[in-house]
PDB file of C-alpha atoms in Angstrom:
ATOM      1  CA  MET A   1       5.280   5.169   2.097  1.00 38.00           C
ATOM      2  CA  SER A   2       8.790   4.919  -0.669  1.00 38.00           C
ATOM      3  CA  ARG A   3       8.124   2.919  -3.569  1.00 39.00           C
ATOM      4  CA  GLU A   4      10.549   0.213  -2.708  1.00 35.00           C
ATOM      5  CA  GLU A   5       8.447   0.038   0.877  1.00 35.00           C
ATOM      6  CA  GLU A   6       5.360  -0.053  -0.774  1.00 39.00           C
ATOM      7  CA  ASN A   7       6.684  -3.011  -3.388  1.00 35.00           C
ATOM      8  CA  ARG A   8       7.729  -4.661   0.143  1.00 33.00           C
ATOM      9  CA  LYS A   9       4.154  -4.635   1.126  1.00 46.00           C
ATOM     10  CA  VAL A  10       1.743  -8.053   1.765  1.00 71.00           C
ATOM     11  CA  PHE A  11      -1.790  -7.352   2.916  1.00 86.00           C
ATOM     12  CA  ARG A  12      -2.136  -7.931   6.676  1.00 91.00           C
ATOM     13  CA  ILE A  13      -5.650  -9.146   7.584  1.00 95.00           C
ATOM     14  CA  LEU A  14      -6.922  -9.598  11.147  1.00 96.00           C
ATOM     15  CA  VAL A  15      -9.618 -12.390  11.648  1.00 96.00           C
ATOM     16  CA  VAL A  16     -11.816 -11.739  14.754  1.00 95.00           C
ATOM     17  CA  ASP A  17     -13.584 -15.125  15.852  1.00 93.00           C
ATOM     18  CA  ASP A  18     -13.810 -16.789  18.958  1.00 91.00           C
ATOM     19  CA  ASP A  19     -14.538 -20.195  17.308  1.00 91.00           C
ATOM     20  CA  PRO A  20     -10.911 -21.656  16.973  1.00 92.00           C
ATOM     21  CA  LYS A  21     -11.633 -24.076  14.348  1.00 92.00           C
ATOM     22  CA  ILE A  22     -12.569 -21.191  12.128  1.00 91.00           C
ATOM     23  CA  THR A  23      -9.614 -18.676  12.997  1.00 93.00           C
ATOM     24  CA  ALA A  24      -7.260 -21.682  12.496  1.00 94.00           C
ATOM     25  CA  MET A  25      -8.575 -22.548   9.119  1.00 93.00           C
ATOM     26  CA  LEU A  26      -8.436 -18.742   7.825  1.00 94.00           C
ATOM     27  CA  LYS A  27      -5.498 -18.066   8.805  1.00 94.00           C
ATOM     28  CA  ARG A  28      -3.731 -20.975   7.191  1.00 93.00           C
ATOM     29  CA  SER A  29      -5.976 -20.388   3.980  1.00 92.00           C
ATOM     30  CA  LEU A  30      -5.075 -16.711   3.798  1.00 93.00           C
ATOM     31  CA  ALA A  31      -1.286 -16.919   4.287  1.00 90.00           C
ATOM     32  CA  PHE A  32      -1.373 -19.757   1.826  1.00 88.00           C
ATOM     33  CA  ASP A  33      -2.854 -16.816  -0.318  1.00 85.00           C
ATOM     34  CA  GLY A  34      -0.185 -15.201   0.752  1.00 84.00           C
ATOM     35  CA  TYR A  35      -1.446 -12.334   3.163  1.00 90.00           C
ATOM     36  CA  ASN A  36      -0.151 -11.818   7.010  1.00 90.00           C
ATOM     37  CA  VAL A  37      -3.181 -12.700   9.461  1.00 94.00           C
ATOM     38  CA  ALA A  38      -3.060 -12.228  13.022  1.00 95.00           C
ATOM     39  CA  VAL A  39      -6.137 -13.516  14.991  1.00 96.00           C
ATOM     40  CA  ALA A  40      -8.174 -12.245  18.083  1.00 94.00           C
ATOM     41  CA  ALA A  41     -10.903 -14.617  19.975  1.00 93.00           C
ATOM     42  CA  ASP A  42     -13.338 -11.957  21.230  1.00 91.00           C
ATOM     43  CA  GLY A  43     -14.113  -7.850  20.730  1.00 89.00           C
ATOM     44  CA  GLN A  44     -11.587  -6.349  23.140  1.00 90.00           C
ATOM     45  CA  GLU A  45      -8.552  -8.751  21.881  1.00 92.00           C
ATOM     46  CA  GLY A  46      -9.387  -7.512  18.104  1.00 91.00           C
ATOM     47  CA  LEU A  47      -9.471  -3.761  19.337  1.00 90.00           C
ATOM     48  CA  ALA A  48      -5.687  -4.127  20.856  1.00 91.00           C
ATOM     49  CA  ALA A  49      -4.452  -6.333  17.796  1.00 92.00           C
ATOM     50  CA  TYR A  50      -6.354  -3.998  15.335  1.00 91.00           C
ATOM     51  CA  SER A  51      -4.441  -0.918  16.973  1.00 88.00           C
ATOM     52  CA  SER A  52      -1.255  -2.681  17.267  1.00 89.00           C
ATOM     53  CA  PHE A  53      -1.408  -4.920  13.709  1.00 88.00           C
ATOM     54  CA  SER A  54      -2.849  -1.950  11.622  1.00 87.00           C
ATOM     55  CA  PRO A  55      -4.516  -4.281   9.056  1.00 91.00           C
ATOM     56  CA  HIS A  56      -5.598  -3.700   5.398  1.00 89.00           C
ATOM     57  CA  LEU A  57      -8.619  -6.057   6.352  1.00 93.00           C
ATOM     58  CA  VAL A  58     -10.718  -7.251   8.828  1.00 95.00           C
ATOM     59  CA  VAL A  59     -12.706 -10.528   8.814  1.00 96.00           C
ATOM     60  CA  LEU A  60     -15.224 -10.049  11.830  1.00 93.00           C
ATOM     61  CA  ASP A  61     -17.880 -12.701  13.537  1.00 91.00           C
ATOM     62  CA  ILE A  62     -20.872 -11.028  15.102  1.00 87.00           C
ATOM     63  CA  MET A  63     -21.378 -13.079  18.158  1.00 85.00           C
ATOM     64  CA  LEU A  64     -18.340 -12.478  20.451  1.00 86.00           C
ATOM     65  CA  PRO A  65     -17.859 -12.716  24.116  1.00 85.00           C
ATOM     66  CA  GLY A  66     -17.921  -9.200  25.740  1.00 81.00           C
ATOM     67  CA  VAL A  67     -17.707  -6.919  23.346  1.00 83.00           C
ATOM     68  CA  ASP A  68     -19.984  -7.704  19.963  1.00 84.00           C
ATOM     69  CA  GLY A  69     -18.784  -7.730  16.408  1.00 86.00           C
ATOM     70  CA  TRP A  70     -20.962  -4.549  15.870  1.00 85.00           C
ATOM     71  CA  ASP A  71     -19.965  -2.621  18.332  1.00 89.00           C
ATOM     72  CA  LEU A  72     -16.150  -3.848  17.485  1.00 90.00           C
ATOM     73  CA  CYS A  73     -17.431  -2.975  13.775  1.00 90.00           C
ATOM     74  CA  ARG A  74     -18.308   0.416  14.674  1.00 88.00           C
ATOM     75  CA  GLU A  75     -15.513   1.250  16.912  1.00 89.00           C
ATOM     76  CA  ILE A  76     -13.072   0.632  13.918  1.00 88.00           C
ATOM     77  CA  ARG A  77     -15.041   2.246  11.613  1.00 82.00           C
ATOM     78  CA  GLY A  78     -14.621   5.220  14.064  1.00 82.00           C
ATOM     79  CA  ARG A  79     -10.786   4.943  13.573  1.00 81.00           C
ATOM     80  CA  GLY A  80     -10.678   4.500   9.872  1.00 76.00           C
ATOM     81  CA  ASP A  81     -11.584   3.390   6.218  1.00 75.00           C
ATOM     82  CA  VAL A  82     -10.292  -0.022   6.624  1.00 84.00           C
ATOM     83  CA  PRO A  83     -12.700  -3.319   4.629  1.00 87.00           C
ATOM     84  CA  ILE A  84     -14.605  -5.281   7.114  1.00 90.00           C
ATOM     85  CA  LEU A  85     -16.018  -8.658   5.961  1.00 91.00           C
ATOM     86  CA  MET A  86     -18.415  -9.529   8.682  1.00 89.00           C
ATOM     87  CA  ILE A  87     -19.556 -13.314   9.267  1.00 88.00           C
ATOM     88  CA  THR A  88     -22.265 -14.618  11.335  1.00 80.00           C
ATOM     89  CA  ALA A  89     -24.410 -17.927  11.805  1.00 76.00           C
ATOM     90  CA  LYS A  90     -27.577 -15.657  11.282  1.00 67.00           C
ATOM     91  CA  ASP A  91     -29.394 -15.134   8.517  1.00 62.00           C
ATOM     92  CA  GLU A  92     -31.758 -12.690   9.387  1.00 63.00           C
ATOM     93  CA  VAL A  93     -32.107  -9.469   7.225  1.00 64.00           C
ATOM     94  CA  SER A  94     -32.345  -7.240  10.194  1.00 67.00           C
ATOM     95  CA  ASP A  95     -28.882  -8.879  11.533  1.00 66.00           C
ATOM     96  CA  ARG A  96     -27.216  -7.877   7.513  1.00 66.00           C
ATOM     97  CA  VAL A  97     -29.105  -4.505   7.850  1.00 70.00           C
ATOM     98  CA  LYS A  98     -27.435  -3.944  11.292  1.00 72.00           C
ATOM     99  CA  GLY A  99     -23.705  -4.810  10.410  1.00 68.00           C
ATOM    100  CA  LEU A 100     -23.819  -2.758   7.490  1.00 71.00           C
ATOM    101  CA  ASP A 101     -25.363   0.099   9.259  1.00 73.00           C
ATOM    102  CA  ALA A 102     -22.525  -0.398  11.763  1.00 77.00           C
ATOM    103  CA  GLY A 103     -20.047   0.079   8.975  1.00 79.00           C
ATOM    104  CA  ALA A 104     -19.050  -3.071   7.346  1.00 82.00           C
ATOM    105  CA  ASP A 105     -18.403  -3.337   3.554  1.00 80.00           C
ATOM    106  CA  ASP A 106     -19.934  -7.021   3.064  1.00 82.00           C
ATOM    107  CA  TYR A 107     -21.801  -9.404   4.696  1.00 81.00           C
ATOM    108  CA  LEU A 108     -21.375 -13.478   4.630  1.00 84.00           C
ATOM    109  CA  VAL A 109     -23.266 -15.909   6.369  1.00 84.00           C
ATOM    110  CA  LYS A 110     -21.723 -19.278   8.191  1.00 83.00           C
ATOM    111  CA  PRO A 111     -21.624 -21.675   6.907  1.00 83.00           C
ATOM    112  CA  PHE A 112     -19.657 -20.379   4.297  1.00 85.00           C
ATOM    113  CA  ALA A 113     -17.753 -21.871   1.308  1.00 87.00           C
ATOM    114  CA  LEU A 114     -14.244 -20.743   1.817  1.00 89.00           C
ATOM    115  CA  GLU A 115     -13.396 -19.871  -1.910  1.00 89.00           C
ATOM    116  CA  GLU A 116     -16.413 -17.280  -1.540  1.00 87.00           C
ATOM    117  CA  LEU A 117     -14.552 -15.846   1.160  1.00 90.00           C
ATOM    118  CA  LEU A 118     -11.301 -15.642  -0.495  1.00 90.00           C
ATOM    119  CA  ALA A 119     -12.958 -13.900  -3.455  1.00 87.00           C
ATOM    120  CA  ARG A 120     -14.660 -11.609  -1.182  1.00 85.00           C
ATOM    121  CA  VAL A 121     -11.408 -10.340   0.530  1.00 90.00           C
ATOM    122  CA  ARG A 122      -9.743  -9.989  -2.660  1.00 86.00           C
ATOM    123  CA  ALA A 123     -12.400  -8.156  -3.985  1.00 80.00           C
ATOM    124  CA  LEU A 124     -12.537  -5.690  -1.103  1.00 81.00           C
ATOM    125  CA  LEU A 125      -8.967  -5.511  -1.005  1.00 82.00           C
ATOM    126  CA  ARG A 126      -8.597  -4.549  -5.315  1.00 73.00           C
ATOM    127  CA  ARG A 127     -11.732  -1.920  -4.373  1.00 65.00           C
ATOM    128  CA  ARG A 128      -9.350  -0.219  -1.692  1.00 62.00           C
ATOM    129  CA  ARG A 129      -7.091  -0.075  -3.872  1.00 58.00           C
ATOM    130  CA  GLY A 130      -8.622   1.189  -6.622  1.00 51.00           C
ATOM    131  CA  GLU A 131      -9.912   4.300  -4.311  1.00 49.00           C
ATOM    132  CA  GLY A 132      -6.607   4.817  -2.716  1.00 46.00           C
ATOM    133  CA  GLY A 133      -4.116   4.901  -5.259  1.00 46.00           C
ATOM    134  CA  GLN A 134      -6.181   4.819  -8.648  1.00 48.00           C
ATOM    135  CA  GLY A 135      -5.232   1.302  -9.171  1.00 68.00           C
ATOM    136  CA  GLN A 136      -1.427   1.605  -9.293  1.00 82.00           C
ATOM    137  CA  LEU A 137       0.873  -0.983  -9.157  1.00 86.00           C
ATOM    138  CA  ALA A 138       4.585  -1.108  -8.972  1.00 88.00           C
ATOM    139  CA  PHE A 139       7.807  -2.951  -8.808  1.00 90.00           C
ATOM    140  CA  LEU A 140      11.522  -1.530  -9.409  1.00 90.00           C
ATOM    141  CA  ASP A 141      10.800   0.027 -12.821  1.00 91.00           C
ATOM    142  CA  LEU A 142       7.569  -1.445 -13.917  1.00 93.00           C
ATOM    143  CA  THR A 143       4.570   0.337 -13.577  1.00 92.00           C
ATOM    144  CA  MET A 144       0.562  -0.840 -14.394  1.00 90.00           C
ATOM    145  CA  ASN A 145      -2.738   1.512 -13.940  1.00 87.00           C
ATOM    146  CA  ALA A 146      -4.961  -1.291 -13.027  1.00 80.00           C
ATOM    147  CA  ILE A 147      -7.751   1.067 -14.723  1.00 77.00           C
ATOM    148  CA  SER A 148      -6.678   2.606 -17.524  1.00 80.00           C
ATOM    149  CA  ARG A 149      -4.517  -0.853 -18.337  1.00 83.00           C
ATOM    150  CA  GLU A 150      -1.368   1.179 -19.166  1.00 90.00           C
ATOM    151  CA  VAL A 151       1.820  -0.486 -18.289  1.00 93.00           C
ATOM    152  CA  TYR A 152       5.500   0.680 -18.808  1.00 94.00           C
ATOM    153  CA  ARG A 153       8.813  -0.811 -18.080  1.00 93.00           C
ATOM    154  CA  GLY A 154      10.872   2.412 -17.153  1.00 91.00           C
ATOM    155  CA  GLN A 155       9.802   4.885 -19.993  1.00 91.00           C
ATOM    156  CA  ARG A 156       8.886   2.064 -22.866  1.00 93.00           C
ATOM    157  CA  PRO A 157       5.007   1.022 -23.009  1.00 94.00           C
ATOM    158  CA  LEU A 158       4.051  -2.359 -23.017  1.00 94.00           C
ATOM    159  CA  VAL A 159       1.054  -3.853 -25.341  1.00 90.00           C
ATOM    160  CA  LEU A 160       0.033  -6.786 -23.845  1.00 86.00           C
ATOM    161  CA  THR A 161      -2.830  -9.349 -24.251  1.00 85.00           C
ATOM    162  CA  VAL A 162      -5.550  -9.530 -21.875  1.00 81.00           C
ATOM    163  CA  LYS A 163      -4.243 -12.883 -20.441  1.00 83.00           C
ATOM    164  CA  GLU A 164      -0.404 -11.227 -20.220  1.00 88.00           C
ATOM    165  CA  PHE A 165      -1.668  -8.283 -18.360  1.00 88.00           C
ATOM    166  CA  ASP A 166      -4.049 -10.560 -15.998  1.00 86.00           C
ATOM    167  CA  LEU A 167      -0.479 -12.940 -15.415  1.00 92.00           C
ATOM    168  CA  LEU A 168       1.476  -9.610 -15.000  1.00 94.00           C
ATOM    169  CA  ARG A 169      -1.296  -8.092 -12.856  1.00 92.00           C
ATOM    170  CA  PHE A 170      -1.046 -11.033 -10.561  1.00 91.00           C
ATOM    171  CA  PHE A 171       3.052 -10.788  -9.875  1.00 93.00           C
ATOM    172  CA  LEU A 172       2.743  -7.331  -9.557  1.00 92.00           C
ATOM    173  CA  GLU A 173       0.044  -7.908  -6.499  1.00 86.00           C
ATOM    174  CA  HIS A 174       2.209 -10.645  -5.062  1.00 88.00           C
ATOM    175  CA  PRO A 175       6.129  -9.055  -5.273  1.00 88.00           C
ATOM    176  CA  ARG A 176       8.732 -11.061  -3.787  1.00 89.00           C
ATOM    177  CA  GLN A 177       6.101 -14.091  -2.651  1.00 88.00           C
ATOM    178  CA  VAL A 178       7.085 -17.799  -4.409  1.00 90.00           C
ATOM    179  CA  LEU A 179       3.356 -18.522  -6.435  1.00 91.00           C
ATOM    180  CA  THR A 180       3.187 -21.612  -7.465  1.00 91.00           C
ATOM    181  CA  ARG A 181       1.863 -23.059 -10.796  1.00 90.00           C
ATOM    182  CA  ASP A 182      -1.114 -24.400  -9.495  1.00 87.00           C
ATOM    183  CA  LEU A 183      -2.209 -21.032  -7.660  1.00 86.00           C
ATOM    184  CA  ILE A 184      -1.184 -18.896 -11.137  1.00 88.00           C
ATOM    185  CA  MET A 185      -3.731 -21.282 -12.621  1.00 85.00           C
ATOM    186  CA  GLU A 186      -6.478 -20.823 -10.288  1.00 80.00           C
ATOM    187  CA  ARG A 187      -6.428 -17.148 -10.017  1.00 80.00           C
ATOM    188  CA  VAL A 188      -5.355 -16.164 -13.695  1.00 82.00           C
ATOM    189  CA  TRP A 189      -7.102 -18.898 -15.211  1.00 76.00           C
ATOM    190  CA  GLY A 190      -9.967 -19.549 -12.929  1.00 67.00           C
ATOM    191  CA  TYR A 191      -9.382 -23.102 -12.422  1.00 54.00           C
ATOM    192  CA  ASP A 192      -7.840 -25.902 -10.728  1.00 47.00           C
ATOM    193  CA  PHE A 193      -5.130 -26.622 -12.805  1.00 47.00           C
ATOM    194  CA  ALA A 194      -4.011 -30.547 -13.101  1.00 48.00           C
ATOM    195  CA  GLY A 195      -1.724 -31.962 -16.298  1.00 48.00           C
ATOM    196  CA  GLU A 196       1.065 -30.806 -18.096  1.00 50.00           C
ATOM    197  CA  SER A 197      -0.022 -28.437 -19.964  1.00 65.00           C
ATOM    198  CA  ASN A 198       2.981 -25.697 -20.538  1.00 80.00           C
ATOM    199  CA  VAL A 199       0.680 -23.140 -21.006  1.00 84.00           C
ATOM    200  CA  LEU A 200       1.630 -21.082 -18.190  1.00 88.00           C
ATOM    201  CA  GLU A 201       5.233 -21.599 -19.298  1.00 91.00           C
ATOM    202  CA  VAL A 202       4.327 -20.145 -22.807  1.00 89.00           C
ATOM    203  CA  TYR A 203       2.914 -16.938 -21.300  1.00 91.00           C
ATOM    204  CA  VAL A 204       5.720 -16.199 -18.949  1.00 94.00           C
ATOM    205  CA  GLY A 205       8.125 -16.857 -22.006  1.00 93.00           C
ATOM    206  CA  MET A 206       5.839 -14.024 -24.024  1.00 92.00           C
ATOM    207  CA  LEU A 207       5.560 -11.737 -20.790  1.00 95.00           C
ATOM    208  CA  ARG A 208       9.680 -12.272 -20.293  1.00 95.00           C
ATOM    209  CA  GLN A 209      10.253 -11.154 -23.943  1.00 94.00           C
ATOM    210  CA  LYS A 210       8.293  -8.204 -23.622  1.00 95.00           C
ATOM    211  CA  LEU A 211       9.613  -7.435 -20.188  1.00 96.00           C
ATOM    212  CA  GLU A 212      12.900  -7.452 -21.377  1.00 94.00           C
ATOM    213  CA  GLU A 213      13.072  -6.520 -25.265  1.00 93.00           C
ATOM    214  CA  GLY A 214      14.800  -3.384 -23.819  1.00 89.00           C
ATOM    215  CA  GLY A 215      17.784  -4.426 -22.704  1.00 92.00           C
ATOM    216  CA  GLU A 216      15.892  -4.871 -19.098  1.00 92.00           C
ATOM    217  CA  ARG A 217      17.225  -7.215 -16.428  1.00 93.00           C
ATOM    218  CA  ARG A 218      14.831 -10.333 -15.951  1.00 94.00           C
ATOM    219  CA  ILE A 219      12.161  -9.857 -12.984  1.00 95.00           C
ATOM    220  CA  ILE A 220      10.158 -13.170 -13.216  1.00 96.00           C
ATOM    221  CA  GLN A 221      12.180 -15.509 -11.951  1.00 95.00           C
ATOM    222  CA  THR A 222      11.587 -19.312 -12.149  1.00 95.00           C
ATOM    223  CA  VAL A 223      11.465 -21.047  -8.947  1.00 94.00           C
ATOM    224  CA  ARG A 224      12.273 -24.938  -9.851  1.00 92.00           C
ATOM    225  CA  GLY A 225       9.792 -27.296  -9.056  1.00 90.00           C
ATOM    226  CA  VAL A 226       7.400 -24.867  -7.563  1.00 92.00           C
ATOM    227  CA  GLY A 227       6.573 -21.752  -9.622  1.00 93.00           C
ATOM    228  CA  TYR A 228       7.314 -18.290 -10.231  1.00 95.00           C
ATOM    229  CA  VAL A 229       8.390 -15.090  -8.171  1.00 94.00           C
ATOM    230  CA  LEU A 230       8.743 -11.709  -9.168  1.00 94.00           C
ATOM    231  CA  LYS A 231      11.738 -10.210  -8.168  1.00 92.00           C
ATOM    232  CA  GLU A 232      15.083  -8.611  -8.688  1.00 83.00           C
TER     233      GLU A 232
END
């Protein structure tokens, strides 16, 4: 995969659950977070979707008609190392052990809080990215090593504060996606933002100054009335 293709990549998530309310809720919420989402209602449909959609992560219910979640988990695991988050209405230790033994990476019991599921999805994708690419993120001539916390614009190193680094990393994780102010504040500052504080604008301004001080073109663009986007 070329750097340009990598920059355009959006994480694909497959949700396999026979409850239409849950699949609709997860598809809407994951899409809002910037993921490309496909859904399947049973094991056979899930296996077909896995083959055609090539997801980066699978959210998998255990109690499925036909091929159950455990069998589907084993089948998917036999085809690759994509992260699998299993969800179920059962809270028995034996079921959790069985799911993990089948190859699941994490386990969530219904009813679950949506924010917890989203957090576990982010953690699994971060873990996969770190294992597969040594934490490397890139966009055009901007590169970041999320493990060593080194950032370069071309050959020029950038010295960033902790929060500047976190903000830039969030942009790099979602290239060419319009990110709302509220979503950025929630993900980077860790709370639901409401009010007239200009803290985000201040940090974007400081980031732009450091990113452009060598005469480079602007890549953090303002989307008036909405938020920001990392693009040419």
